[in-house]
Each structure stands twice: as C-alpha cells, then as structure tokens.
Short mmCIF file of N, CA, C and O in Angstrom, two decimals:
data_model
loop_
_atom_site.label_atom_id
_atom_site.label_comp_id
_atom_site.label_asym_id
_atom_site.label_seq_id
_atom_site.Cartn_x
_atom_site.Cartn_y
_atom_site.Cartn_z
N UNK A 1 16.33 -2.12 0.82
CA UNK A 1 16.06 -3.17 1.76
C UNK A 1 15.50 -4.36 1.00
O UNK A 1 14.54 -4.22 0.26
N UNK A 2 16.12 -5.50 1.17
CA UNK A 2 15.64 -6.71 0.52
C UNK A 2 15.71 -7.88 1.49
O UNK A 2 16.46 -7.86 2.47
N UNK A 3 14.92 -8.88 1.18
CA UNK A 3 14.91 -10.12 1.94
C UNK A 3 14.69 -11.25 0.96
O UNK A 3 13.93 -11.12 0.01
N UNK A 4 15.37 -12.38 1.18
CA UNK A 4 15.21 -13.54 0.31
C UNK A 4 14.46 -14.64 1.05
O UNK A 4 14.60 -14.78 2.26
N UNK A 5 13.68 -15.41 0.27
CA UNK A 5 12.99 -16.57 0.83
C UNK A 5 12.68 -17.52 -0.32
O UNK A 5 12.75 -17.16 -1.48
N UNK A 6 12.35 -18.77 0.03
CA UNK A 6 11.98 -19.77 -0.97
C UNK A 6 10.48 -19.94 -1.00
O UNK A 6 9.83 -20.02 0.04
N UNK A 7 9.94 -20.05 -2.23
CA UNK A 7 8.51 -20.34 -2.35
C UNK A 7 8.29 -21.85 -2.21
O UNK A 7 9.24 -22.60 -1.95
N UNK A 8 7.07 -22.30 -2.37
CA UNK A 8 6.73 -23.71 -2.20
C UNK A 8 7.45 -24.62 -3.19
O UNK A 8 7.68 -25.79 -2.92
N UNK A 9 7.83 -24.08 -4.35
CA UNK A 9 8.51 -24.86 -5.39
C UNK A 9 10.02 -24.83 -5.22
O UNK A 9 10.74 -25.42 -6.03
N UNK A 10 10.53 -24.13 -4.21
CA UNK A 10 11.97 -24.05 -3.98
C UNK A 10 12.67 -22.93 -4.73
O UNK A 10 13.89 -22.84 -4.70
N UNK A 11 11.90 -22.08 -5.40
CA UNK A 11 12.47 -20.93 -6.12
C UNK A 11 12.77 -19.84 -5.09
O UNK A 11 11.94 -19.52 -4.25
N UNK A 12 13.98 -19.29 -5.15
CA UNK A 12 14.37 -18.21 -4.24
C UNK A 12 13.87 -16.89 -4.81
O UNK A 12 14.11 -16.57 -5.97
N UNK A 13 13.17 -16.14 -3.98
CA UNK A 13 12.62 -14.84 -4.34
C UNK A 13 13.27 -13.75 -3.50
O UNK A 13 13.62 -13.98 -2.34
N UNK A 14 13.41 -12.59 -4.09
CA UNK A 14 13.92 -11.41 -3.40
C UNK A 14 12.75 -10.44 -3.27
O UNK A 14 12.13 -10.07 -4.27
N UNK A 15 12.41 -10.09 -2.03
CA UNK A 15 11.33 -9.13 -1.81
C UNK A 15 11.91 -7.83 -1.30
O UNK A 15 12.96 -7.80 -0.66
N UNK A 16 11.23 -6.76 -1.61
CA UNK A 16 11.67 -5.45 -1.17
C UNK A 16 10.56 -4.45 -1.37
O UNK A 16 9.39 -4.81 -1.48
N UNK A 17 10.95 -3.20 -1.43
CA UNK A 17 9.98 -2.13 -1.63
C UNK A 17 10.46 -1.22 -2.75
O UNK A 17 11.66 -1.12 -3.00
N UNK A 18 9.51 -0.60 -3.41
CA UNK A 18 9.80 0.40 -4.42
C UNK A 18 8.99 1.63 -4.11
O UNK A 18 7.86 1.54 -3.65
N UNK A 19 9.56 2.75 -4.42
CA UNK A 19 8.86 4.01 -4.19
C UNK A 19 8.01 4.33 -5.42
O UNK A 19 8.45 4.16 -6.54
N UNK A 20 6.78 4.72 -5.17
CA UNK A 20 5.89 5.13 -6.26
C UNK A 20 6.13 6.61 -6.54
O UNK A 20 6.18 7.42 -5.63
N UNK A 21 6.27 6.97 -7.80
CA UNK A 21 6.46 8.39 -8.13
C UNK A 21 5.17 9.17 -7.93
O UNK A 21 4.09 8.60 -7.89
N UNK A 22 5.31 10.45 -7.80
CA UNK A 22 4.14 11.31 -7.69
C UNK A 22 4.15 12.13 -6.42
O UNK A 22 5.07 12.04 -5.60
N UNK A 23 3.11 12.92 -6.26
CA UNK A 23 3.02 13.82 -5.13
C UNK A 23 2.25 13.25 -3.94
O UNK A 23 2.18 13.88 -2.90
N UNK A 24 1.67 12.07 -4.10
CA UNK A 24 0.96 11.43 -3.00
C UNK A 24 1.97 10.67 -2.15
O UNK A 24 2.49 9.64 -2.54
N UNK A 25 2.27 11.21 -0.98
CA UNK A 25 3.32 10.63 -0.14
C UNK A 25 2.80 9.57 0.82
O UNK A 25 3.57 8.85 1.42
N UNK A 26 1.49 9.47 0.98
CA UNK A 26 0.92 8.45 1.87
C UNK A 26 0.91 7.11 1.15
O UNK A 26 0.41 6.99 0.04
N UNK A 27 1.48 6.10 1.77
CA UNK A 27 1.54 4.79 1.15
C UNK A 27 2.41 4.77 -0.09
O UNK A 27 2.12 4.09 -1.07
N UNK A 28 3.49 5.48 -0.03
CA UNK A 28 4.36 5.66 -1.19
C UNK A 28 5.21 4.43 -1.52
O UNK A 28 5.62 4.23 -2.66
N UNK A 29 5.48 3.57 -0.55
CA UNK A 29 6.34 2.40 -0.75
C UNK A 29 5.50 1.16 -0.93
O UNK A 29 4.62 0.87 -0.13
N UNK A 30 5.76 0.38 -2.00
CA UNK A 30 4.95 -0.80 -2.32
C UNK A 30 5.80 -2.07 -2.27
O UNK A 30 7.01 -2.04 -2.48
N UNK A 31 5.15 -3.18 -2.00
CA UNK A 31 5.76 -4.51 -1.94
C UNK A 31 6.16 -4.96 -3.34
O UNK A 31 5.37 -4.88 -4.27
N UNK A 32 7.40 -5.44 -3.49
CA UNK A 32 7.87 -5.97 -4.77
C UNK A 32 8.54 -7.32 -4.53
O UNK A 32 9.05 -7.60 -3.44
N UNK A 33 8.54 -8.15 -5.57
CA UNK A 33 9.20 -9.46 -5.50
C UNK A 33 9.69 -9.84 -6.88
O UNK A 33 9.06 -9.51 -7.88
N UNK A 34 10.82 -10.53 -6.91
CA UNK A 34 11.38 -11.04 -8.17
C UNK A 34 12.21 -12.28 -7.86
O UNK A 34 12.76 -12.40 -6.76
N UNK A 35 12.28 -13.21 -8.80
CA UNK A 35 13.14 -14.37 -8.59
C UNK A 35 14.60 -13.93 -8.46
O UNK A 35 15.02 -13.01 -9.17
N UNK A 36 15.33 -14.54 -7.55
CA UNK A 36 16.74 -14.21 -7.37
C UNK A 36 17.48 -14.41 -8.69
O UNK A 36 17.20 -15.34 -9.44
N UNK A 37 18.40 -13.52 -8.98
CA UNK A 37 19.20 -13.62 -10.19
C UNK A 37 18.56 -13.01 -11.42
O UNK A 37 19.10 -13.10 -12.51
N UNK A 38 17.38 -12.39 -11.25
CA UNK A 38 16.72 -11.74 -12.38
C UNK A 38 16.69 -10.24 -12.14
O UNK A 38 16.96 -9.77 -11.04
N UNK A 39 16.32 -9.52 -13.15
CA UNK A 39 16.24 -8.07 -13.05
C UNK A 39 14.82 -7.59 -12.88
O UNK A 39 13.89 -8.38 -12.65
N UNK A 40 14.65 -6.29 -13.02
CA UNK A 40 13.35 -5.67 -12.81
C UNK A 40 12.29 -6.17 -13.79
O UNK A 40 11.10 -6.07 -13.50
N UNK A 41 12.70 -6.69 -14.94
CA UNK A 41 11.71 -7.16 -15.91
C UNK A 41 10.89 -8.33 -15.39
O UNK A 41 9.78 -8.56 -15.84
N UNK A 42 11.41 -9.06 -14.42
CA UNK A 42 10.70 -10.20 -13.84
C UNK A 42 9.98 -9.83 -12.54
O UNK A 42 9.37 -10.69 -11.91
N UNK A 43 10.05 -8.59 -12.16
CA UNK A 43 9.50 -8.14 -10.88
C UNK A 43 7.97 -8.07 -10.92
O UNK A 43 7.38 -7.68 -11.92
N UNK A 44 7.37 -8.50 -9.82
CA UNK A 44 5.93 -8.32 -9.62
C UNK A 44 5.75 -7.45 -8.39
O UNK A 44 6.62 -7.40 -7.52
N UNK A 45 4.64 -6.74 -8.32
CA UNK A 45 4.41 -5.88 -7.17
C UNK A 45 2.98 -6.00 -6.71
O UNK A 45 2.10 -6.48 -7.43
N UNK A 46 2.76 -5.59 -5.50
CA UNK A 46 1.44 -5.65 -4.88
C UNK A 46 1.12 -4.24 -4.42
O UNK A 46 1.55 -3.80 -3.36
N UNK A 47 0.39 -3.51 -5.24
CA UNK A 47 0.12 -2.10 -4.98
C UNK A 47 -0.71 -1.85 -3.73
O UNK A 47 -0.65 -0.76 -3.17
N UNK A 48 -1.51 -2.82 -3.31
CA UNK A 48 -2.32 -2.57 -2.12
C UNK A 48 -1.61 -2.90 -0.82
O UNK A 48 -2.18 -2.77 0.25
N UNK A 49 -0.35 -3.33 -0.89
CA UNK A 49 0.49 -3.48 0.30
C UNK A 49 1.47 -2.32 0.25
O UNK A 49 2.43 -2.33 -0.51
N UNK A 50 1.18 -1.28 1.06
CA UNK A 50 1.95 -0.05 0.99
C UNK A 50 2.34 0.42 2.39
O UNK A 50 1.67 0.10 3.37
N UNK A 51 3.42 1.19 2.41
CA UNK A 51 3.91 1.78 3.65
C UNK A 51 4.20 3.25 3.43
O UNK A 51 4.49 3.68 2.32
N UNK A 52 4.17 4.01 4.52
CA UNK A 52 4.43 5.44 4.44
C UNK A 52 5.92 5.77 4.46
O UNK A 52 6.31 6.85 4.04
N UNK A 53 6.74 4.86 4.99
CA UNK A 53 8.18 5.13 5.04
C UNK A 53 8.95 3.86 4.71
O UNK A 53 8.46 2.74 4.91
N UNK A 54 10.14 4.05 4.22
CA UNK A 54 11.00 2.91 3.90
C UNK A 54 11.39 2.16 5.17
O UNK A 54 11.51 0.94 5.17
N UNK A 55 11.56 2.88 6.25
CA UNK A 55 11.91 2.27 7.53
C UNK A 55 10.82 1.31 8.02
O UNK A 55 11.09 0.19 8.44
N UNK A 56 9.57 1.75 7.93
CA UNK A 56 8.46 0.90 8.33
C UNK A 56 8.35 -0.31 7.42
O UNK A 56 8.11 -1.44 7.88
N UNK A 57 8.53 -0.11 6.13
CA UNK A 57 8.48 -1.21 5.17
C UNK A 57 9.57 -2.24 5.47
O UNK A 57 9.31 -3.45 5.49
N UNK A 58 10.77 -1.78 5.72
CA UNK A 58 11.89 -2.68 6.03
C UNK A 58 11.62 -3.49 7.29
O UNK A 58 11.84 -4.70 7.31
N UNK A 59 11.13 -2.83 8.31
CA UNK A 59 10.83 -3.53 9.57
C UNK A 59 9.75 -4.59 9.34
O UNK A 59 9.86 -5.72 9.83
N UNK A 60 8.73 -4.25 8.59
CA UNK A 60 7.64 -5.20 8.32
C UNK A 60 8.14 -6.40 7.54
O UNK A 60 7.83 -7.54 7.88
N UNK A 61 8.91 -6.16 6.48
CA UNK A 61 9.42 -7.28 5.68
C UNK A 61 10.36 -8.18 6.48
O UNK A 61 10.35 -9.39 6.31
N UNK A 62 11.17 -7.59 7.34
CA UNK A 62 12.10 -8.39 8.14
C UNK A 62 11.38 -9.27 9.17
O UNK A 62 11.87 -10.34 9.51
N UNK A 63 10.23 -8.84 9.63
CA UNK A 63 9.51 -9.59 10.66
C UNK A 63 8.37 -10.43 10.10
O UNK A 63 7.73 -11.17 10.84
N UNK A 64 8.13 -10.34 8.81
CA UNK A 64 7.04 -11.08 8.18
C UNK A 64 7.36 -12.57 8.15
O UNK A 64 8.48 -12.97 7.84
N UNK A 65 6.38 -13.40 8.45
CA UNK A 65 6.59 -14.85 8.45
C UNK A 65 6.72 -15.36 7.02
O UNK A 65 6.28 -14.72 6.06
N UNK A 66 7.28 -16.56 6.89
CA UNK A 66 7.43 -17.19 5.59
C UNK A 66 6.05 -17.44 4.97
O UNK A 66 5.86 -17.24 3.76
N UNK A 67 5.09 -17.82 5.77
CA UNK A 67 3.73 -18.05 5.28
C UNK A 67 3.16 -16.76 4.69
O UNK A 67 2.58 -16.77 3.60
N UNK A 68 3.34 -15.65 5.38
CA UNK A 68 2.82 -14.37 4.89
C UNK A 68 3.56 -13.91 3.64
O UNK A 68 2.93 -13.40 2.70
N UNK A 69 4.86 -14.11 3.58
CA UNK A 69 5.61 -13.75 2.37
C UNK A 69 5.11 -14.55 1.18
O UNK A 69 4.90 -14.00 0.09
N UNK A 70 4.91 -15.85 1.36
CA UNK A 70 4.41 -16.70 0.27
C UNK A 70 3.01 -16.29 -0.16
O UNK A 70 2.69 -16.29 -1.34
N UNK A 71 2.18 -15.94 0.79
CA UNK A 71 0.81 -15.51 0.49
C UNK A 71 0.84 -14.23 -0.36
O UNK A 71 0.17 -14.13 -1.38
N UNK A 72 1.62 -13.27 0.07
CA UNK A 72 1.69 -12.00 -0.67
C UNK A 72 2.33 -12.19 -2.04
O UNK A 72 1.92 -11.56 -3.01
N UNK A 73 3.32 -13.06 -2.13
CA UNK A 73 3.91 -13.37 -3.43
C UNK A 73 2.85 -13.98 -4.35
O UNK A 73 2.76 -13.62 -5.52
N UNK A 74 2.06 -14.88 -3.83
CA UNK A 74 0.99 -15.49 -4.63
C UNK A 74 0.01 -14.46 -5.15
O UNK A 74 -0.40 -14.50 -6.31
N UNK A 75 -0.36 -13.52 -4.30
CA UNK A 75 -1.26 -12.44 -4.73
C UNK A 75 -0.62 -11.61 -5.83
O UNK A 75 -1.25 -11.29 -6.83
N UNK A 76 0.65 -11.24 -5.62
CA UNK A 76 1.35 -10.40 -6.61
C UNK A 76 1.48 -11.14 -7.94
O UNK A 76 1.25 -10.55 -9.00
N UNK A 77 1.81 -12.41 -7.90
CA UNK A 77 1.95 -13.18 -9.14
C UNK A 77 0.61 -13.36 -9.82
O UNK A 77 0.52 -13.34 -11.04
N UNK A 78 -0.44 -13.52 -9.04
CA UNK A 78 -1.77 -13.68 -9.61
C UNK A 78 -2.27 -12.43 -10.29
O UNK A 78 -3.08 -12.49 -11.21
N UNK A 79 -1.81 -11.28 -9.86
CA UNK A 79 -2.24 -10.00 -10.44
C UNK A 79 -1.30 -9.50 -11.52
O UNK A 79 -1.59 -8.50 -12.18
N UNK A 80 -0.15 -10.16 -11.69
CA UNK A 80 0.84 -9.69 -12.67
C UNK A 80 0.36 -9.94 -14.10
O UNK A 80 -0.42 -10.84 -14.37
N UNK A 81 0.85 -9.12 -14.98
CA UNK A 81 0.58 -9.33 -16.40
C UNK A 81 1.32 -10.59 -16.85
O UNK A 81 2.40 -10.89 -16.34
N UNK A 82 0.79 -11.33 -17.80
CA UNK A 82 1.44 -12.57 -18.25
C UNK A 82 2.90 -12.38 -18.65
O UNK A 82 3.73 -13.24 -18.39
N UNK A 83 3.28 -11.25 -19.22
CA UNK A 83 4.67 -11.03 -19.64
C UNK A 83 5.61 -10.84 -18.46
O UNK A 83 6.81 -10.99 -18.58
N UNK A 84 5.05 -10.51 -17.28
CA UNK A 84 5.89 -10.28 -16.11
C UNK A 84 6.02 -11.52 -15.25
O UNK A 84 6.79 -11.54 -14.31
N UNK A 85 5.27 -12.57 -15.57
CA UNK A 85 5.33 -13.77 -14.75
C UNK A 85 6.57 -14.58 -15.09
O UNK A 85 7.04 -14.59 -16.22
N UNK A 86 7.08 -15.24 -14.07
CA UNK A 86 8.25 -16.07 -14.23
C UNK A 86 7.87 -17.51 -13.94
O UNK A 86 7.27 -17.77 -12.89
N UNK A 87 8.16 -18.44 -14.82
CA UNK A 87 7.79 -19.83 -14.53
C UNK A 87 8.57 -20.35 -13.33
O UNK A 87 9.72 -20.00 -13.12
N UNK A 88 7.91 -21.17 -12.53
CA UNK A 88 8.60 -21.71 -11.35
C UNK A 88 9.09 -23.10 -11.58
O UNK A 88 8.80 -23.78 -12.47
#
C-alpha cells in the first residue's frame, strides 16, 4: 500500500508501511516515506507511528490529510541518519 503526495518544496514523496521483523506482532507495521523515483536507500521511517495490521495502516494512510502527511514526513526526516536524508 502506497500513497504519493508533495511536500512544501514540491518534491513528490511515496509513503507506505513496512513490516518490522521479529516475534512482537503488536504495532508491527511502521510508517515509511521516500522521494518518488528512489529506492529503499533513500527511505526514512517513523518507528513510533505503528499499526497492528496492514489493513489498518492502509486505511489510515489513505484518509490522512496532506498536513498530517507533511508533519509525519518532517518528523521522519528529522530523525533519519544523515546518510539516509535526501536533499529537497
């Protein structure tokens, strides 16, 4: 499940979810974002935005406002390691 949106600078981002490995199934799906046209190496994630199922995550991302998507992207980019950041 993915959704695209533009940030304040006009860069198109692709947001989605990734499954965390391990035996802890609660909150297993996390928020991810990457600039459109890039691969996983440019991906940032927000570990404290989690869902228990892919279905719930997909529904949330589809109904999330542009303001909320931009806010969460900002948090994820702010927490990313410098090598994972993508210039806008």
